[in-house]
């Protein structure tokens, strides 16, 4: 399988968690496998060690991915980051994601953790060419089959629905940090919450889909994942749950 490039946030625990979600190395109790362990993963650091940074630096990182996509075999770019705003998708980062899609790289972006208010999805998840991912709150039939309370909601600043898909946002993965890493723990697992975790799940599913059907365009990958999603709230596509829960 070709590499899935991830525009990185920090600190190390966050990076390790996102990477191993993409690889499918989750707590065995979840009984799911998201992505083939043979997937090649690479990182392009666009933010500082504390997770802060400028949009221009992230754009530069994504531009580098596009410029090197053929040499590295890049198929998917996971963007577990965001710039909070009621974005209309015309900012420079959204445009960079659209350009990556036009070049053949599937962009998957975290919707953000500024919910449950409306129009809280920020860039790059508001790019027209990205797969915008929110986090699910509960399984259908439960008390709250909807997006999690913290997940950002649509519509976008220009009136589009907002998120495309939901995926689990409360995730426990294998702790693959170096043994020299400091606490919080060395229990063998890492637990994190957020749409960044959900985006990593969807990136893994997108990579699996491309592994099976390499000729799919980014637009076709997005359409396929939306068409096969499981309803997770109101019928149809809505600002809370998009097309529903991603289904691998």
Coordinates of N, CA and C in Angstrom, one line a residue:
X1 N 0.8 -1.2 0.0 CA 0.0 0.0 0.0 C 0.9 1.2 0.0
X2 N 0.5 2.2 -0.7 CA 1.2 3.5 -0.8 C 1.1 4.3 0.5
X3 N 2.0 5.2 0.7 CA 2.0 6.0 1.9 C 0.8 6.9 2.1
X4 N 0.4 7.1 3.3 CA -0.6 8.0 3.7 C 0.1 9.1 4.5
X5 N 0.2 10.3 3.9 CA 0.9 11.4 4.5 C 0.1 12.2 5.5
X6 N 0.6 12.4 6.7 CA -0.1 13.1 7.7 C 0.6 14.4 8.1
X7 N -0.2 15.5 8.0 CA 0.3 16.8 8.4 C 0.2 16.8 10.0
X8 N 1.4 16.8 10.6 CA 1.4 16.5 12.0 C 1.1 17.7 12.9
X9 N 0.5 17.3 14.0 CA 0.4 18.1 15.2 C 1.4 17.5 16.3
X10 N 1.5 18.2 17.4 CA 2.3 17.6 18.5 C 1.5 17.8 19.7
X11 N 1.8 17.2 20.9 CA 3.1 16.5 21.2 C 3.2 15.1 20.7
X12 N 4.2 14.4 21.1 CA 4.5 13.0 20.6 C 3.3 12.1 20.9
X13 N 2.7 12.2 22.0 CA 1.6 11.3 22.3 C 0.5 11.4 21.3
X14 N 0.2 12.6 20.9 CA -0.8 12.9 19.8 C -0.4 12.2 18.5
X15 N 0.8 12.4 18.1 CA 1.3 11.9 16.9 C 1.2 10.4 16.9
X16 N 1.7 9.8 18.0 CA 1.7 8.3 18.1 C 0.3 7.8 18.0
X17 N -0.6 8.5 18.7 CA -2.0 8.0 18.7 C -2.7 8.0 17.3
X18 N -2.5 9.2 16.6 CA -3.1 9.3 15.3 C -2.5 8.3 14.3
X19 N -1.2 8.1 14.4 CA -0.6 7.1 13.4 C -1.1 5.7 13.7
X20 N -1.2 5.3 14.9 CA -1.6 3.9 15.2 C -3.1 3.7 15.0
X21 N -3.9 4.8 15.1 CA -5.3 4.6 14.6 C -5.3 4.3 13.1
X22 N -4.5 5.1 12.4 CA -4.5 4.9 10.9 C -4.0 3.4 10.6
X23 N -3.1 2.9 11.4 CA -2.6 1.6 11.1 C -3.6 0.5 11.6
X24 N -4.6 0.9 12.3 CA -5.5 -0.1 12.8 C -5.1 -0.8 14.1
X25 N -4.1 -0.3 14.7 CA -3.6 -0.9 16.0 C -4.4 -0.4 17.2
X26 N -5.7 -0.8 17.2 CA -6.5 -0.3 18.3 C -6.7 -1.3 19.4
X27 N -7.2 -0.8 20.5 CA -7.5 -1.8 21.6 C -8.3 -2.9 21.1
X28 N -7.9 -4.1 21.4 CA -8.6 -5.3 20.8 C -10.0 -5.4 21.2
X29 N -10.4 -4.8 22.3 CA -11.8 -4.8 22.7 C -12.7 -4.1 21.7
X30 N -12.2 -3.2 20.8 CA -12.9 -2.5 19.8 C -13.3 -3.5 18.7
X31 N -12.5 -4.5 18.5 CA -12.8 -5.5 17.5 C -12.9 -4.9 16.1
X32 N -12.0 -4.0 15.7 CA -12.0 -3.4 14.4 C -10.6 -3.3 13.9
X33 N -10.5 -3.3 12.6 CA -9.2 -3.1 11.9 C -9.5 -2.0 10.9
X34 N -8.8 -0.9 11.0 CA -9.1 0.2 10.1 C -8.2 0.2 8.9
X35 N -6.9 0.0 9.2 CA -6.0 0.1 8.0 C -5.0 -1.0 8.1
X36 N -4.6 -1.5 6.9 CA -3.6 -2.5 6.8 C -2.3 -2.1 7.5
X37 N -1.7 -2.9 8.4 CA -0.5 -2.6 9.0 C 0.7 -2.4 8.1
X38 N 0.5 -2.9 6.8 CA 1.5 -2.7 5.8 C 1.5 -1.3 5.2
X39 N 0.6 -0.5 5.6 CA 0.5 0.9 5.0 C 1.8 1.7 5.3
X40 N 2.3 2.4 4.4 CA 3.4 3.3 4.6 C 2.9 4.6 5.1
X41 N 3.4 5.1 6.2 CA 3.0 6.3 6.8 C 4.2 7.3 6.9
X42 N 4.0 8.5 6.5 CA 5.0 9.5 6.6 C 4.4 10.8 7.3
X43 N 5.3 11.6 7.8 CA 4.8 12.8 8.4 C 5.4 14.1 7.8
X44 N 4.6 15.1 7.7 CA 5.1 16.4 7.3 C 4.7 17.4 8.4
X45 N 5.7 17.9 9.1 CA 5.4 18.7 10.3 C 5.0 20.1 9.9
X46 N 3.8 20.6 10.2 CA 3.4 21.9 9.9 C 3.1 22.8 11.0
X47 N 3.2 22.3 12.3 CA 3.0 23.1 13.5 C 4.1 23.0 14.4
X48 N 4.2 23.9 15.4 CA 5.2 23.9 16.4 C 5.0 22.8 17.4
X49 N 5.9 22.6 18.4 CA 5.9 21.5 19.3 C 4.7 21.6 20.3
X50 N 4.1 22.8 20.4 CA 3.0 23.0 21.3 C 1.7 22.9 20.5
X51 N 1.7 22.6 19.2 CA 0.5 22.5 18.4 C 0.0 23.7 17.8
X52 N 0.8 24.8 18.0 CA 0.4 26.1 17.4 C 1.1 26.3 16.1
X53 N 0.6 27.3 15.3 CA 1.3 27.6 14.1 C 0.4 28.4 13.2
X54 N 0.9 28.7 12.0 CA 0.2 29.5 11.1 C -0.3 28.7 9.9
X55 N -1.4 29.2 9.3 CA -2.0 28.6 8.2 C -1.0 28.5 7.0
X56 N -0.1 29.5 6.9 CA 0.8 29.5 5.8 C 1.8 28.3 5.9
X57 N 2.2 28.0 7.1 CA 3.1 26.9 7.3 C 2.5 25.5 6.9
X58 N 1.2 25.4 7.3 CA 0.5 24.2 7.0 C 0.3 24.1 5.5
X59 N 0.0 25.2 4.8 CA -0.2 25.2 3.4 C 1.2 24.8 2.7
X60 N 2.3 25.3 3.2 CA 3.6 24.9 2.7 C 3.8 23.4 2.8
X61 N 3.4 22.9 3.9 CA 3.6 21.4 4.1 C 2.8 20.6 3.1
X62 N 1.5 21.1 2.9 CA 0.6 20.4 2.0 C 1.1 20.5 0.6
X63 N 1.6 21.7 0.3 CA 2.2 21.9 -1.1 C 3.4 21.0 -1.3
X64 N 4.2 20.8 -0.3 CA 5.3 19.8 -0.4 C 4.8 18.4 -0.7
X65 N 3.7 18.0 0.0 CA 3.2 16.7 -0.2 C 2.7 16.5 -1.7
X66 N 2.1 17.5 -2.2 CA 1.6 17.5 -3.6 C 2.8 17.4 -4.6
X67 N 3.8 18.2 -4.3 CA 5.0 18.2 -5.2 C 5.7 16.9 -5.2
X68 N 5.7 16.2 -4.1 CA 6.4 14.9 -3.9 C 5.5 13.7 -4.0
X69 N 4.3 13.9 -4.4 CA 3.3 12.8 -4.3 C 3.7 11.6 -5.2
X70 N 4.2 11.8 -6.3 CA 4.6 10.8 -7.3 C 5.8 10.0 -6.7
X71 N 6.8 10.7 -6.3 CA 8.0 10.0 -5.8 C 7.7 9.2 -4.6
X72 N 6.8 9.7 -3.7 CA 6.5 9.0 -2.5 C 5.3 8.1 -2.6
X73 N 4.6 8.2 -3.7 CA 3.4 7.4 -3.8 C 2.3 7.8 -2.9
X74 N 2.1 9.1 -2.6 CA 1.1 9.5 -1.6 C -0.3 9.4 -2.2
X75 N -1.2 8.8 -1.4 CA -2.6 8.7 -1.8 C -3.5 9.5 -0.9
X76 N -3.2 9.5 0.4 CA -4.1 10.2 1.4 C -3.3 11.1 2.3
X77 N -3.9 12.3 2.5 CA -3.3 13.2 3.5 C -4.3 13.4 4.6
X78 N -3.9 13.0 5.8 CA -4.7 13.2 7.0 C -4.3 14.5 7.7
X79 N -5.3 15.3 7.9 CA -5.1 16.6 8.5 C -5.9 16.6 9.8
X80 N -5.2 16.1 10.9 CA -5.8 16.1 12.2 C -5.4 17.4 12.9
X81 N -5.9 18.5 12.3 CA -5.6 19.9 12.8 C -6.7 20.8 12.3
X82 N -6.7 22.0 12.7 CA -7.7 22.9 12.2 C -7.5 24.3 12.7
X83 N -8.1 25.3 11.9 CA -8.1 26.7 12.3 C -9.5 27.1 12.5
X84 N -9.9 27.3 13.8 CA -11.3 27.5 14.1 C -11.9 28.8 13.5
X85 N -13.0 28.6 12.9 CA -13.8 29.8 12.3 C -15.0 29.2 11.7
X86 N -15.9 30.1 11.3 CA -17.1 29.6 10.5 C -16.6 29.8 9.0
X87 N -15.8 28.9 8.6 CA -15.1 29.1 7.3 C -16.0 28.9 6.1
X88 N -15.8 29.6 5.0 CA -16.6 29.4 3.8 C -15.8 28.6 2.8
X89 N -14.6 28.1 3.1 CA -13.8 27.3 2.3 C -13.0 28.0 1.2
X90 N -12.8 29.3 1.4 CA -12.1 30.1 0.4 C -10.7 30.5 0.9
X91 N -10.4 30.1 2.1 CA -9.1 30.5 2.7 C -8.0 29.7 2.0
X92 N -6.7 30.1 2.3 CA -5.6 29.5 1.5 C -5.4 28.0 1.8
X93 N -5.7 27.6 3.1 CA -5.5 26.2 3.4 C -6.6 25.3 2.7
X94 N -7.8 25.8 2.7 CA -8.9 25.1 2.0 C -8.5 25.0 0.5
X95 N -8.0 26.0 -0.1 CA -7.6 26.0 -1.5 C -6.5 25.0 -1.7
X96 N -5.6 24.9 -0.8 CA -4.4 24.0 -0.9 C -4.9 22.6 -0.9
X97 N -5.9 22.3 0.0 CA -6.5 21.0 0.0 C -7.2 20.6 -1.3
X98 N -7.9 21.6 -1.8 CA -8.6 21.4 -3.1 C -7.6 21.1 -4.2
X99 N -6.5 21.8 -4.2 CA -5.4 21.6 -5.2 C -4.8 20.2 -5.0
X100 N -4.7 19.8 -3.8 CA -4.1 18.4 -3.5 C -5.1 17.4 -4.1
X101 N -6.4 17.6 -3.9 CA -7.4 16.7 -4.5 C -7.3 16.6 -6.0
X102 N -7.2 17.8 -6.6 CA -7.1 17.9 -8.1 C -5.8 17.1 -8.6
X103 N -4.8 17.1 -7.7 CA -3.6 16.4 -8.1 C -3.6 14.9 -7.8
X104 N -4.7 14.4 -7.1 CA -4.9 13.0 -6.9 C -4.7 12.6 -5.5
X105 N -4.5 13.5 -4.5 CA -4.3 13.2 -3.1 C -5.6 13.4 -2.3
X106 N -6.1 12.3 -1.7 CA -7.4 12.4 -0.9 C -7.1 13.2 0.4
X107 N -7.8 14.3 0.6 CA -7.6 15.0 1.8 C -8.7 14.7 2.8
X108 N -8.3 14.3 4.1 CA -9.2 14.0 5.1 C -8.9 14.9 6.3
X109 N -9.9 15.7 6.7 CA -9.7 16.7 7.8 C -10.6 16.6 8.9
X110 N -10.1 16.8 10.1 CA -10.9 16.8 11.3 C -11.8 18.1 11.3
X111 N -13.1 17.9 11.6 CA -14.1 19.0 11.6 C -13.8 20.0 12.7
X112 N -13.2 19.5 13.8 CA -13.0 20.4 14.9 C -13.7 20.0 16.2
X113 N -13.4 20.6 17.3 CA -14.0 20.3 18.6 C -14.6 21.5 19.2
X114 N -15.3 22.2 18.5 CA -16.0 23.5 19.0 C -17.5 23.4 18.9
X115 N -18.0 22.2 18.9 CA -19.5 22.0 19.0 C -20.0 22.2 20.4
X116 N -21.4 22.1 20.5 CA -22.3 21.7 19.4 C -22.9 22.9 18.6
X117 N -22.4 24.0 18.7 CA -23.0 25.2 18.0 C -22.9 25.0 16.5
X118 N -23.7 25.8 15.8 CA -23.7 25.7 14.3 C -22.6 26.5 13.8
X119 N -22.2 26.2 12.5 CA -21.2 26.8 11.8 C -19.9 27.0 12.6
X120 N -19.4 25.8 13.1 CA -18.2 25.8 13.9 C -17.1 24.9 13.3
X121 N -17.4 24.4 12.1 CA -16.3 23.7 11.3 C -15.3 24.7 10.7
X122 N -14.1 24.5 11.0 CA -13.0 25.4 10.5 C -12.2 24.8 9.4
X123 N -11.3 25.6 8.9 CA -10.4 25.2 7.8 C -9.4 24.2 8.4
X124 N -9.0 23.1 7.6 CA -9.3 22.8 6.2 C -10.5 22.0 6.0
X125 N -11.3 21.7 7.1 CA -12.4 20.7 6.9 C -13.6 21.3 6.1
X126 N -13.5 22.6 5.8 CA -14.6 23.3 5.0 C -14.2 23.3 3.5
X127 N -13.0 22.8 3.2 CA -12.6 22.8 1.8 C -13.6 21.9 1.0
X128 N -14.0 22.4 -0.2 CA -15.0 21.6 -1.0 C -14.5 20.3 -1.4
X129 N -13.1 20.2 -1.5 CA -12.5 18.9 -1.9 C -12.1 18.0 -0.9
X130 N -12.3 18.3 0.4 CA -11.9 17.4 1.5 C -13.0 16.5 2.0
X131 N -12.6 15.5 2.7 CA -13.6 14.7 3.5 C -13.5 15.2 4.9
X132 N -14.6 15.8 5.3 CA -14.7 16.5 6.6 C -15.3 15.5 7.6
X133 N -14.6 15.3 8.8 CA -14.9 14.2 9.7 C -15.3 14.7 11.1
X134 N -16.5 14.4 11.5 CA -16.9 14.7 12.9 C -16.8 13.4 13.7
X135 N -17.1 13.5 15.0 CA -17.0 12.4 15.9 C -18.4 11.9 16.4
X136 N -18.6 10.6 16.4 CA -19.9 10.0 16.8 C -20.0 10.0 18.3
X137 N -21.3 10.1 18.8 CA -21.5 10.0 20.2 C -22.0 8.7 20.7
X138 N -22.8 8.0 20.0 CA -23.3 6.7 20.4 C -23.8 5.9 19.2
X139 N -24.0 4.6 19.5 CA -24.5 3.8 18.4 C -26.0 4.0 18.1
X140 N -26.4 3.7 16.9 CA -27.9 3.8 16.6 C -28.7 2.9 17.6
X141 N -29.8 3.4 18.1 CA -30.6 2.7 19.1 C -30.2 3.2 20.5
X142 N -29.1 3.9 20.7 CA -28.8 4.4 22.0 C -29.6 5.7 22.3
X143 N -29.2 6.3 23.3 CA -29.9 7.5 23.7 C -29.5 8.8 22.9
X144 N -28.4 8.7 22.2 CA -27.9 9.9 21.5 C -27.2 9.5 20.2
X145 N -27.9 9.0 19.3 CA -27.3 8.6 18.0 C -27.1 9.8 17.1
X146 N -26.0 10.5 17.5 CA -25.7 11.8 16.8 C -24.3 12.1 16.9
X147 N -23.9 13.3 16.5 CA -22.5 13.7 16.7 C -22.2 13.9 18.2
X148 N -20.9 13.8 18.6 CA -20.6 14.0 20.0 C -20.8 15.5 20.3
X149 N -21.0 15.8 21.6 CA -21.3 17.2 22.0 C -20.1 18.1 21.6
X150 N -18.9 17.6 21.6 CA -17.8 18.5 21.3 C -17.5 18.7 19.8
X151 N -18.0 17.8 19.0 CA -17.7 17.9 17.5 C -18.3 19.1 16.9
X152 N -17.5 19.8 16.1 CA -18.0 20.9 15.3 C -19.1 20.5 14.4
X153 N -20.0 21.5 14.1 CA -21.2 21.2 13.2 C -21.2 22.2 12.1
X154 N -21.9 21.8 11.0 CA -22.2 22.7 9.9 C -23.3 23.6 10.3
X155 N -23.8 24.4 9.3 CA -23.3 24.5 8.0 C -22.0 25.3 7.9
X156 N -21.4 25.3 6.7 CA -20.2 26.1 6.5 C -20.6 27.6 6.3
X157 N -19.6 28.4 6.3 CA -19.9 29.9 6.1 C -20.6 30.2 4.9
X158 N -20.5 29.4 3.8 CA -21.2 29.7 2.6 C -22.4 28.8 2.4
X159 N -22.9 28.2 3.4 CA -24.2 27.5 3.4 C -24.2 26.0 3.1
X160 N -23.0 25.4 2.9 CA -23.0 24.0 2.6 C -23.2 23.2 3.9
X161 N -23.6 21.9 3.8 CA -24.0 21.2 5.0 C -23.0 21.1 6.1
X162 N -21.7 21.0 5.7 CA -20.6 20.9 6.7 C -19.9 19.6 6.6
X163 N -20.0 18.8 7.7 CA -19.2 17.5 7.7 C -19.7 16.5 6.7
X164 N -18.8 15.6 6.3 CA -19.2 14.5 5.4 C -19.6 13.2 6.2
X165 N -18.8 12.9 7.2 CA -18.9 11.6 7.9 C -18.6 11.8 9.4
X166 N -19.1 10.7 10.1 CA -18.7 10.6 11.5 C -17.8 9.3 11.6
X167 N -17.0 9.3 12.6 CA -16.2 8.1 13.0 C -16.0 8.2 14.5
X168 N -15.6 7.1 15.1 CA -15.4 7.1 16.6 C -14.4 8.2 17.0
X169 N -14.7 9.0 18.0 CA -13.8 10.0 18.4 C -13.1 9.7 19.8
X170 N -13.6 8.7 20.5 CA -13.0 8.3 21.8 C -12.3 7.0 21.5
X171 N -11.0 7.1 21.3 CA -10.3 5.9 20.8 C -9.1 5.6 21.6
X172 N -8.9 4.3 21.9 CA -7.7 3.7 22.6 C -6.9 3.0 21.6
X173 N -5.6 3.3 21.4 CA -4.7 2.7 20.5 C -3.5 2.1 21.2
X174 N -2.8 1.3 20.5 CA -1.5 0.8 21.0 C -0.6 2.0 21.3
X175 N 0.1 2.0 22.4 CA 1.1 3.0 22.7 C 2.4 2.6 22.0
X176 N 2.7 3.3 20.9 CA 3.9 2.9 20.1 C 5.0 3.9 20.3
X177 N 4.9 4.8 21.3 CA 6.0 5.8 21.6 C 7.3 5.1 22.0
X178 N 8.4 5.7 21.7 CA 9.7 5.1 22.1 C 9.7 4.9 23.6
X179 N 10.5 3.9 24.1 CA 10.5 3.6 25.5 C 11.1 4.7 26.3
X180 N 11.8 5.6 25.7 CA 12.3 6.8 26.4 C 11.3 7.9 26.6
X181 N 10.1 7.7 26.1 CA 9.1 8.8 26.2 C 8.7 8.9 27.7
X182 N 8.4 10.2 28.1 CA 8.0 10.4 29.5 C 6.6 10.0 29.7
X183 N 6.1 10.1 31.0 CA 4.7 9.8 31.3 C 3.8 10.7 30.4
X184 N 2.5 10.6 30.2 CA 1.6 10.2 31.2 C 1.5 8.7 31.5
X185 N 1.8 7.8 30.7 CA 1.7 6.4 31.0 C 2.5 5.5 30.1
X186 N 2.8 4.3 30.6 CA 3.5 3.3 29.7 C 2.6 2.0 29.9
X187 N 1.3 2.1 29.9 CA 0.5 1.0 30.1 C 0.3 0.1 28.9
X188 N 0.8 0.6 27.8 CA 0.7 -0.2 26.5 C -0.4 0.4 25.6
X189 N -1.2 1.3 26.1 CA -2.3 1.9 25.3 C -2.3 3.4 25.5
X190 N -2.8 4.1 24.5 CA -3.0 5.5 24.6 C -4.5 5.8 24.3
X191 N -5.1 6.6 25.1 CA -6.5 7.0 24.9 C -6.6 8.5 24.7
X192 N -7.3 8.9 23.6 CA -7.5 10.3 23.3 C -8.9 10.5 22.7
X193 N -9.3 11.7 22.8 CA -10.7 12.1 22.3 C -10.6 13.3 21.4
X194 N -11.4 13.2 20.3 CA -11.5 14.4 19.4 C -11.7 14.0 18.0
X195 N -12.1 15.0 17.2 CA -12.3 14.7 15.8 C -11.0 14.4 15.1
X196 N -9.9 14.7 15.6 CA -8.6 14.3 15.1 C -8.5 12.8 15.0
X197 N -9.0 12.1 16.1 CA -9.0 10.7 16.1 C -9.9 10.1 15.1
X198 N -11.1 10.7 15.0 CA -12.1 10.3 14.0 C -11.5 10.4 12.5
X199 N -10.8 11.5 12.3 CA -10.2 11.8 10.9 C -9.2 10.7 10.6
X200 N -8.4 10.3 11.6 CA -7.4 9.2 11.4 C -8.1 7.9 11.0
X201 N -9.2 7.6 11.6 CA -10.0 6.4 11.3 C -10.4 6.5 9.8
X202 N -11.0 7.6 9.4 CA -11.5 7.7 8.0 C -10.3 7.7 7.0
X203 N -9.2 8.2 7.4 CA -8.0 8.2 6.5 C -7.6 6.7 6.3
X204 N -7.7 5.9 7.4 CA -7.4 4.5 7.2 C -8.3 3.8 6.3
X205 N -9.6 4.1 6.4 CA -10.6 3.5 5.5 C -10.4 3.9 4.1
X206 N -10.1 5.2 3.9 CA -9.8 5.7 2.5 C -8.6 5.0 1.9
X207 N -7.6 4.7 2.7 CA -6.4 4.0 2.2 C -6.8 2.6 1.9
X208 N -7.6 1.9 2.7 CA -8.1 0.6 2.3 C -8.9 0.6 1.0
X209 N -9.7 1.5 0.8 CA -10.5 1.6 -0.4 C -9.6 1.8 -1.6
X210 N -8.6 2.6 -1.5 CA -7.7 2.8 -2.6 C -6.8 1.6 -2.8
X211 N -6.5 0.9 -1.8 CA -5.8 -0.4 -1.9 C -6.5 -1.4 -2.8
X212 N -7.8 -1.4 -2.6 CA -8.7 -2.3 -3.3 C -9.0 -1.8 -4.7
X213 N -9.2 -0.5 -4.9 CA -9.5 0.1 -6.2 C -8.6 1.4 -6.4
X214 N -7.4 1.1 -6.9 CA -6.4 2.2 -7.0 C -6.8 3.3 -8.0
X215 N -7.7 3.0 -8.9 CA -8.1 4.0 -9.9 C -9.1 5.1 -9.5
X216 N -9.6 4.9 -8.2 CA -10.6 5.9 -7.8 C -9.9 7.3 -7.6
X217 N -10.6 8.3 -8.0 CA -10.2 9.7 -7.8 C -10.6 10.1 -6.4
X218 N -10.0 11.2 -5.9 CA -10.4 11.7 -4.5 C -11.9 12.0 -4.4
X219 N -12.5 12.5 -5.5 CA -13.9 12.8 -5.5 C -14.7 11.5 -5.4
X220 N -14.2 10.4 -6.1 CA -14.9 9.1 -6.0 C -14.7 8.5 -4.7
X221 N -13.6 8.6 -4.0 CA -13.4 8.1 -2.7 C -14.4 8.8 -1.7
X222 N -14.5 10.1 -1.8 CA -15.4 10.8 -0.9 C -16.8 10.4 -1.2
X223 N -17.2 10.3 -2.4 CA -18.6 9.9 -2.8 C -18.9 8.4 -2.3
X224 N -17.9 7.5 -2.4 CA -18.1 6.1 -2.0 C -18.3 6.1 -0.5
X225 N -17.5 6.8 0.2 CA -17.6 6.7 1.7 C -18.9 7.3 2.2
X226 N -19.3 8.4 1.5 CA -20.6 9.0 1.9 C -21.8 8.0 1.6
X227 N -21.7 7.4 0.4 CA -22.8 6.5 -0.1 C -22.9 5.3 0.8
X228 N -21.8 4.8 1.4 CA -21.8 3.6 2.2 C -21.9 3.8 3.7
X229 N -22.0 5.1 4.1 CA -22.1 5.4 5.5 C -23.4 4.9 6.1
X230 N -23.3 4.6 7.4 CA -24.5 4.2 8.2 C -25.2 5.4 8.7
X231 N -26.5 5.5 8.5 CA -27.3 6.6 9.1 C -27.1 6.7 10.6
X232 N -26.8 7.9 11.1 CA -26.5 8.1 12.5 C -27.2 9.2 13.1
X233 N -28.4 9.4 12.8 CA -29.2 10.5 13.3 C -30.4 10.7 12.4
X234 N -30.6 12.0 12.0 CA -31.7 12.3 11.1 C -31.4 11.6 9.7
X235 N -32.5 11.3 9.0 CA -32.3 10.7 7.7 C -31.7 11.7 6.7
X236 N -30.8 11.2 5.9 CA -30.2 12.0 4.9 C -29.0 12.7 5.5
X237 N -28.4 13.6 4.7 CA -27.2 14.4 5.1 C -27.7 15.6 5.9
X238 N -27.0 15.7 7.0 CA -27.4 16.9 7.9 C -26.2 17.5 8.5
X239 N -26.3 18.7 9.1 CA -25.1 19.4 9.6 C -24.5 18.7 10.9
X240 N -25.3 17.9 11.6 CA -24.8 17.2 12.8 C -24.0 16.0 12.5
X241 N -24.4 15.2 11.5 CA -23.8 13.8 11.3 C -23.3 13.6 9.9
X242 N -23.5 14.6 9.0 CA -23.1 14.4 7.6 C -23.9 13.3 7.0
X243 N -23.2 12.4 6.3 CA -23.9 11.3 5.7 C -24.0 10.1 6.6
X244 N -23.4 10.2 7.8 CA -23.5 9.1 8.8 C -22.1 8.6 9.2
X245 N -22.1 7.4 9.8 CA -20.9 6.8 10.3 C -20.2 6.0 9.2
X246 N -18.9 6.3 9.1 CA -18.1 5.6 8.1 C -18.2 4.1 8.3
X247 N -18.3 3.4 7.2 CA -18.5 1.9 7.3 C -17.4 1.2 6.4
X248 N -16.5 0.6 7.0 CA -15.4 -0.1 6.3 C -15.9 -1.5 5.8

